[in-house]
């Protein structure tokens, strides 16, 4: 049995720092202090610096829930509904949208959130594929 991440260019488990196995986004930081996700080299959205002023870095997946929406019917019939999309303000700055791990969710804006790897349904030769999903946490 093999396992792999669905989007290894966007996130990975931290090798050091943070809790063991905690996920980190592959983002970037500008010399001015602005953080962004995903990493890009076109220019800072705040100050316009580019090239060597932008450096790749890991961003915490810890954050605070801003909004959520339950999708009951998706235009792509291969997407199994319902599922919940959450908008999370990361503690390191960027705001991201991702799927929630659970189907039942009573969270409200301000809820603390953390990303984890969840198995996703994939057909294939016994290979399990994982993708990032957010979960609500009591305190982090
Ligand atoms: Zn900047």
mmCIF file of C-alpha atoms and ligand atoms in Angstrom:
data_model
loop_
_atom_site.group_PDB
_atom_site.id
_atom_site.type_symbol
_atom_site.label_atom_id
_atom_site.label_comp_id
_atom_site.label_asym_id
_atom_site.label_seq_id
_atom_site.Cartn_x
_atom_site.Cartn_y
_atom_site.Cartn_z
ATOM 1 C CA UNK A 1 0.000 0.000 0.000
ATOM 2 C CA UNK A 2 1.328 3.370 -0.993
ATOM 3 C CA UNK A 3 0.251 6.787 0.157
ATOM 4 C CA UNK A 4 0.828 10.231 -1.252
ATOM 5 C CA UNK A 5 -0.310 13.826 -0.886
ATOM 6 C CA UNK A 6 -2.657 15.209 -3.518
ATOM 7 C CA UNK A 7 -0.902 18.613 -3.695
ATOM 8 C CA UNK A 8 2.674 18.255 -2.364
ATOM 9 C CA UNK A 9 3.671 21.603 -3.882
ATOM 10 C CA UNK A 10 1.229 23.490 -1.658
ATOM 11 C CA UNK A 11 1.737 21.913 1.764
ATOM 12 C CA UNK A 12 3.717 19.322 3.667
ATOM 13 C CA UNK A 13 4.320 18.044 7.160
ATOM 14 C CA UNK A 14 6.796 20.182 9.058
ATOM 15 C CA UNK A 15 10.118 18.453 9.509
ATOM 16 C CA UNK A 16 10.940 20.658 12.482
ATOM 17 C CA UNK A 17 9.202 23.304 14.555
ATOM 18 C CA UNK A 18 5.571 23.123 15.569
ATOM 19 C CA UNK A 19 4.013 19.905 16.760
ATOM 20 C CA UNK A 20 5.319 16.681 15.176
ATOM 21 C CA UNK A 21 3.477 15.986 11.967
ATOM 22 C CA UNK A 22 1.739 19.355 11.866
ATOM 23 C CA UNK A 23 1.081 20.600 8.344
ATOM 24 C CA UNK A 24 2.581 23.774 6.923
ATOM 25 C CA UNK A 25 1.646 25.728 3.808
ATOM 26 C CA UNK A 26 4.390 26.458 1.274
ATOM 27 C CA UNK A 27 4.085 30.222 1.264
ATOM 28 C CA UNK A 28 6.375 33.178 1.076
ATOM 29 C CA UNK A 29 7.425 36.308 2.879
ATOM 30 C CA UNK A 30 8.449 39.720 1.636
ATOM 31 C CA UNK A 31 11.228 41.797 3.152
ATOM 32 C CA UNK A 32 8.475 44.250 4.263
ATOM 33 C CA UNK A 33 6.984 41.550 6.514
ATOM 34 C CA UNK A 34 3.985 40.622 4.349
ATOM 35 C CA UNK A 35 3.234 36.878 4.109
ATOM 36 C CA UNK A 36 1.438 35.257 1.213
ATOM 37 C CA UNK A 37 0.268 31.876 -0.068
ATOM 38 C CA UNK A 38 1.104 30.187 -2.356
ATOM 39 C CA UNK A 39 4.735 31.124 -3.030
ATOM 40 C CA UNK A 40 5.163 33.382 -6.062
ATOM 41 C CA UNK A 41 7.857 35.705 -7.358
ATOM 42 C CA UNK A 42 5.795 38.259 -9.321
ATOM 43 C CA UNK A 43 5.785 40.820 -6.569
ATOM 44 C CA UNK A 44 4.574 41.704 -3.099
ATOM 45 C CA UNK A 45 0.889 42.618 -2.948
ATOM 46 C CA UNK A 46 1.643 45.214 -0.274
ATOM 47 C CA UNK A 47 4.842 46.985 -1.389
ATOM 48 C CA UNK A 48 5.660 45.709 -4.900
ATOM 49 C CA UNK A 49 9.095 44.319 -4.082
ATOM 50 C CA UNK A 50 10.080 41.265 -6.093
ATOM 51 C CA UNK A 51 12.918 38.828 -6.876
ATOM 52 C CA UNK A 52 15.310 38.392 -3.948
ATOM 53 C CA UNK A 53 13.027 40.383 -1.619
ATOM 54 C CA UNK A 54 10.545 37.470 -1.703
ATOM 55 C CA UNK A 55 11.605 34.256 -0.011
ATOM 56 C CA UNK A 56 9.855 30.916 0.263
ATOM 57 C CA UNK A 57 8.866 29.853 3.739
ATOM 58 C CA UNK A 58 6.572 27.584 5.674
ATOM 59 C CA UNK A 59 3.380 29.089 7.086
ATOM 60 C CA UNK A 60 1.425 27.678 9.988
ATOM 61 C CA UNK A 61 -1.908 26.055 9.131
ATOM 62 C CA UNK A 62 -3.279 27.268 12.476
ATOM 63 C CA UNK A 63 -5.860 29.985 12.119
ATOM 64 C CA UNK A 64 -9.266 31.429 12.868
ATOM 65 C CA UNK A 65 -12.503 30.681 11.023
ATOM 66 C CA UNK A 66 -13.879 33.683 9.113
ATOM 67 C CA UNK A 67 -16.743 32.069 7.197
ATOM 68 C CA UNK A 68 -18.161 28.743 6.027
ATOM 69 C CA UNK A 69 -20.498 27.521 3.322
ATOM 70 C CA UNK A 70 -22.097 24.125 2.814
ATOM 71 C CA UNK A 71 -22.180 22.995 -0.819
ATOM 72 C CA UNK A 72 -25.250 20.805 -1.368
ATOM 73 C CA UNK A 73 -24.928 20.407 -5.136
ATOM 74 C CA UNK A 74 -21.746 20.830 -7.168
ATOM 75 C CA UNK A 75 -21.637 21.452 -10.927
ATOM 76 C CA UNK A 76 -19.157 18.565 -11.223
ATOM 77 C CA UNK A 77 -21.194 15.416 -10.569
ATOM 78 C CA UNK A 78 -17.985 13.610 -9.524
ATOM 79 C CA UNK A 79 -17.843 15.828 -6.422
ATOM 80 C CA UNK A 80 -19.804 14.157 -3.660
ATOM 81 C CA UNK A 81 -21.984 16.682 -1.811
ATOM 82 C CA UNK A 82 -22.608 17.907 0.772
ATOM 83 C CA UNK A 83 -19.233 19.303 1.808
ATOM 84 C CA UNK A 84 -18.221 22.413 3.688
ATOM 85 C CA UNK A 85 -15.854 25.104 2.432
ATOM 86 C CA UNK A 86 -14.185 27.182 5.134
ATOM 87 C CA UNK A 87 -12.389 30.515 4.911
ATOM 88 C CA UNK A 88 -9.601 30.659 7.485
ATOM 89 C CA UNK A 89 -7.357 33.595 8.469
ATOM 90 C CA UNK A 90 -4.005 31.938 9.131
ATOM 91 C CA UNK A 91 -2.048 33.070 12.181
ATOM 92 C CA UNK A 92 0.828 33.866 9.771
ATOM 93 C CA UNK A 93 -1.355 36.281 7.757
ATOM 94 C CA UNK A 94 -2.840 34.875 4.543
ATOM 95 C CA UNK A 95 -6.531 33.983 4.233
ATOM 96 C CA UNK A 96 -7.156 30.602 2.609
ATOM 97 C CA UNK A 97 -10.204 28.634 1.499
ATOM 98 C CA UNK A 98 -10.209 24.861 1.892
ATOM 99 C CA UNK A 99 -12.523 21.991 2.675
ATOM 100 C CA UNK A 100 -13.592 20.990 6.151
ATOM 101 C CA UNK A 101 -12.773 17.449 7.304
ATOM 102 C CA UNK A 102 -16.171 16.816 8.901
ATOM 103 C CA UNK A 103 -19.613 17.004 7.331
ATOM 104 C CA UNK A 104 -21.313 18.109 10.550
ATOM 105 C CA UNK A 105 -19.972 21.430 11.806
ATOM 106 C CA UNK A 106 -21.277 23.801 14.432
ATOM 107 C CA UNK A 107 -18.387 26.258 14.222
ATOM 108 C CA UNK A 108 -18.888 29.996 14.223
ATOM 109 C CA UNK A 109 -16.559 32.783 13.070
ATOM 110 C CA UNK A 110 -13.722 33.020 15.563
ATOM 111 C CA UNK A 111 -13.457 29.224 15.945
ATOM 112 C CA UNK A 112 -9.815 28.092 16.091
ATOM 113 C CA UNK A 113 -8.889 25.824 13.167
ATOM 114 C CA UNK A 114 -5.983 23.571 12.187
ATOM 115 C CA UNK A 115 -5.232 21.663 8.975
ATOM 116 C CA UNK A 116 -4.556 17.933 8.861
ATOM 117 C CA UNK A 117 -4.138 15.255 6.209
ATOM 118 C CA UNK A 118 -7.249 13.222 5.449
ATOM 119 C CA UNK A 119 -7.573 10.247 3.117
ATOM 120 C CA UNK A 120 -9.557 11.114 -0.001
ATOM 121 C CA UNK A 121 -11.350 8.639 -2.219
ATOM 122 C CA UNK A 122 -9.205 7.596 -5.127
ATOM 123 C CA UNK A 123 -9.504 4.630 -7.404
ATOM 124 C CA UNK A 124 -6.248 2.966 -8.276
ATOM 125 C CA UNK A 125 -3.931 0.130 -7.396
ATOM 126 C CA UNK A 126 -4.423 0.230 -3.639
ATOM 127 C CA UNK A 127 -2.879 3.656 -3.322
ATOM 128 C CA UNK A 128 -4.236 5.975 -0.629
ATOM 129 C CA UNK A 129 -4.124 9.656 -1.460
ATOM 130 C CA UNK A 130 -4.269 12.320 1.247
ATOM 131 C CA UNK A 131 -5.351 15.943 0.991
ATOM 132 C CA UNK A 132 -5.436 18.875 3.362
ATOM 133 C CA UNK A 133 -8.637 19.504 5.331
ATOM 134 C CA UNK A 134 -9.380 21.868 8.191
ATOM 135 C CA UNK A 135 -10.684 20.713 11.550
ATOM 136 C CA UNK A 136 -12.029 22.736 14.466
ATOM 137 C CA UNK A 137 -9.878 22.636 17.578
ATOM 138 C CA UNK A 138 -10.642 23.770 21.114
ATOM 139 C CA UNK A 139 -7.499 25.779 21.650
ATOM 140 C CA UNK A 140 -4.141 26.083 19.928
HETATM 141 ZN ZN1 LIG B 1 6.369 43.659 0.576
#
